[in-house]
């Protein structure tokens, strides 16, 4: 059983993302993140009231708990599907059994977690003041660093347990967590980078930012390859689809944009919510997308027709 406890005591940080999402917190329970597991038969969802939900593929609630982490800002399955990792304003990373939602471990940091990931033997997160931390529970080893002071809002594995990309400030970073060093930077955005993701081929990274643009870089050289025109709001999530033929991006205006893989043409523009979309995730086979709104609610779309297949409205979870 995984049981990890680390404690670092610091003065309380008072740094929150400056966006329209904050106005919804007192009105309704918003949804911050949603992820499929590797089989595509379960979805983990975190909410602005600290709830963690385990859902099936039709958005039926299987399990629900309150993490007691305040605004639970992530809900990422470990790569072997055994656990779900969450972060929140209580400055801790919590590890939950992915079937029972029983807590299996807690790792306390000294910053508010905006995002978290779990590989096989490593897990970590990023957050306020550009803080980034990874813990190797097999080696009992910790790597932490500070990136850009504006905050680090997203991270994702390129190579599990070895290399990650992190968005912080106006930059993207590629970090070798085994050798504990930054190996590349991705420069071009003029606003806070909210999301950065590798392509499935690992040849590229795509990033979205508060400057309302999406950009694609060569992962190894850092060269900027393409950039979108300005969209209708800040870009909170972006990624390639399962075969790297499409780049999807969501905005603070509630739209999902679907680009060709060079960002030259908008293939589809979907009005998914009235409020900002802070999370979406393709199913492993690419046939569906789950999208969630910071203003409340979640939907599953067919990526063939872009019709809503299932919906869970605010107040029903």
mmCIF file of C-alpha atoms in Angstrom, residues 17 30-36 43-48 51-55 71-77 84-87 114-116 153-154 237 276-281 290-294 297-298:
data_model
loop_
_atom_site.group_PDB
_atom_site.id
_atom_site.type_symbol
_atom_site.label_atom_id
_atom_site.label_comp_id
_atom_site.label_asym_id
_atom_site.label_seq_id
_atom_site.Cartn_x
_atom_site.Cartn_y
_atom_site.Cartn_z
ATOM 1 C CA UNK A 17 -5.311 32.365 -11.346
ATOM 2 C CA UNK A 30 -17.849 24.074 -11.139
ATOM 3 C CA UNK A 31 -15.839 21.274 -12.686
ATOM 4 C CA UNK A 32 -12.118 21.766 -12.957
ATOM 5 C CA UNK A 33 -10.707 18.637 -14.611
ATOM 6 C CA UNK A 34 -11.767 15.326 -16.167
ATOM 7 C CA UNK A 35 -9.605 12.417 -17.345
ATOM 8 C CA UNK A 36 -10.294 9.035 -18.883
ATOM 9 C CA UNK A 43 -13.581 9.116 -15.920
ATOM 10 C CA UNK A 44 -12.130 10.930 -12.908
ATOM 11 C CA UNK A 45 -13.519 14.420 -12.253
ATOM 12 C CA UNK A 46 -12.533 17.113 -9.755
ATOM 13 C CA UNK A 47 -14.722 20.052 -8.731
ATOM 14 C CA UNK A 48 -14.360 23.544 -7.334
ATOM 15 C CA UNK A 51 -15.257 16.715 -4.698
ATOM 16 C CA UNK A 52 -13.696 13.804 -6.571
ATOM 17 C CA UNK A 53 -16.065 11.810 -8.779
ATOM 18 C CA UNK A 54 -15.550 8.468 -10.471
ATOM 19 C CA UNK A 55 -17.873 8.199 -13.480
ATOM 20 C CA UNK A 71 -10.832 23.582 -4.865
ATOM 21 C CA UNK A 72 -9.629 20.202 -6.168
ATOM 22 C CA UNK A 73 -7.641 21.237 -9.212
ATOM 23 C CA UNK A 74 -6.759 17.905 -10.779
ATOM 24 C CA UNK A 75 -7.940 14.296 -11.086
ATOM 25 C CA UNK A 76 -5.347 12.327 -13.031
ATOM 26 C CA UNK A 77 -5.250 8.523 -13.302
ATOM 27 C CA UNK A 84 -6.051 8.866 -9.004
ATOM 28 C CA UNK A 85 -3.999 11.868 -7.939
ATOM 29 C CA UNK A 86 -5.545 15.170 -6.851
ATOM 30 C CA UNK A 87 -4.172 18.529 -5.773
ATOM 31 C CA UNK A 114 -2.824 23.726 -9.936
ATOM 32 C CA UNK A 115 -2.077 20.392 -11.638
ATOM 33 C CA UNK A 116 -0.780 16.912 -10.853
ATOM 34 C CA UNK A 153 -0.547 25.732 -14.308
ATOM 35 C CA UNK A 154 -0.069 22.485 -16.206
ATOM 36 C CA UNK A 237 -6.700 23.487 -22.591
ATOM 37 C CA UNK A 276 -14.910 28.764 -19.472
ATOM 38 C CA UNK A 277 -13.809 25.231 -20.284
ATOM 39 C CA UNK A 278 -10.965 24.354 -17.977
ATOM 40 C CA UNK A 279 -10.795 20.679 -18.874
ATOM 41 C CA UNK A 280 -11.357 18.271 -21.726
ATOM 42 C CA UNK A 281 -9.887 14.882 -22.553
ATOM 43 C CA UNK A 290 -15.327 14.663 -22.186
ATOM 44 C CA UNK A 291 -15.491 18.421 -21.591
ATOM 45 C CA UNK A 292 -16.132 20.221 -18.294
ATOM 46 C CA UNK A 293 -16.918 23.797 -17.348
ATOM 47 C CA UNK A 294 -15.630 25.874 -14.474
ATOM 48 C CA UNK A 297 -21.553 20.780 -15.829
ATOM 49 C CA UNK A 298 -19.891 18.171 -18.015
#
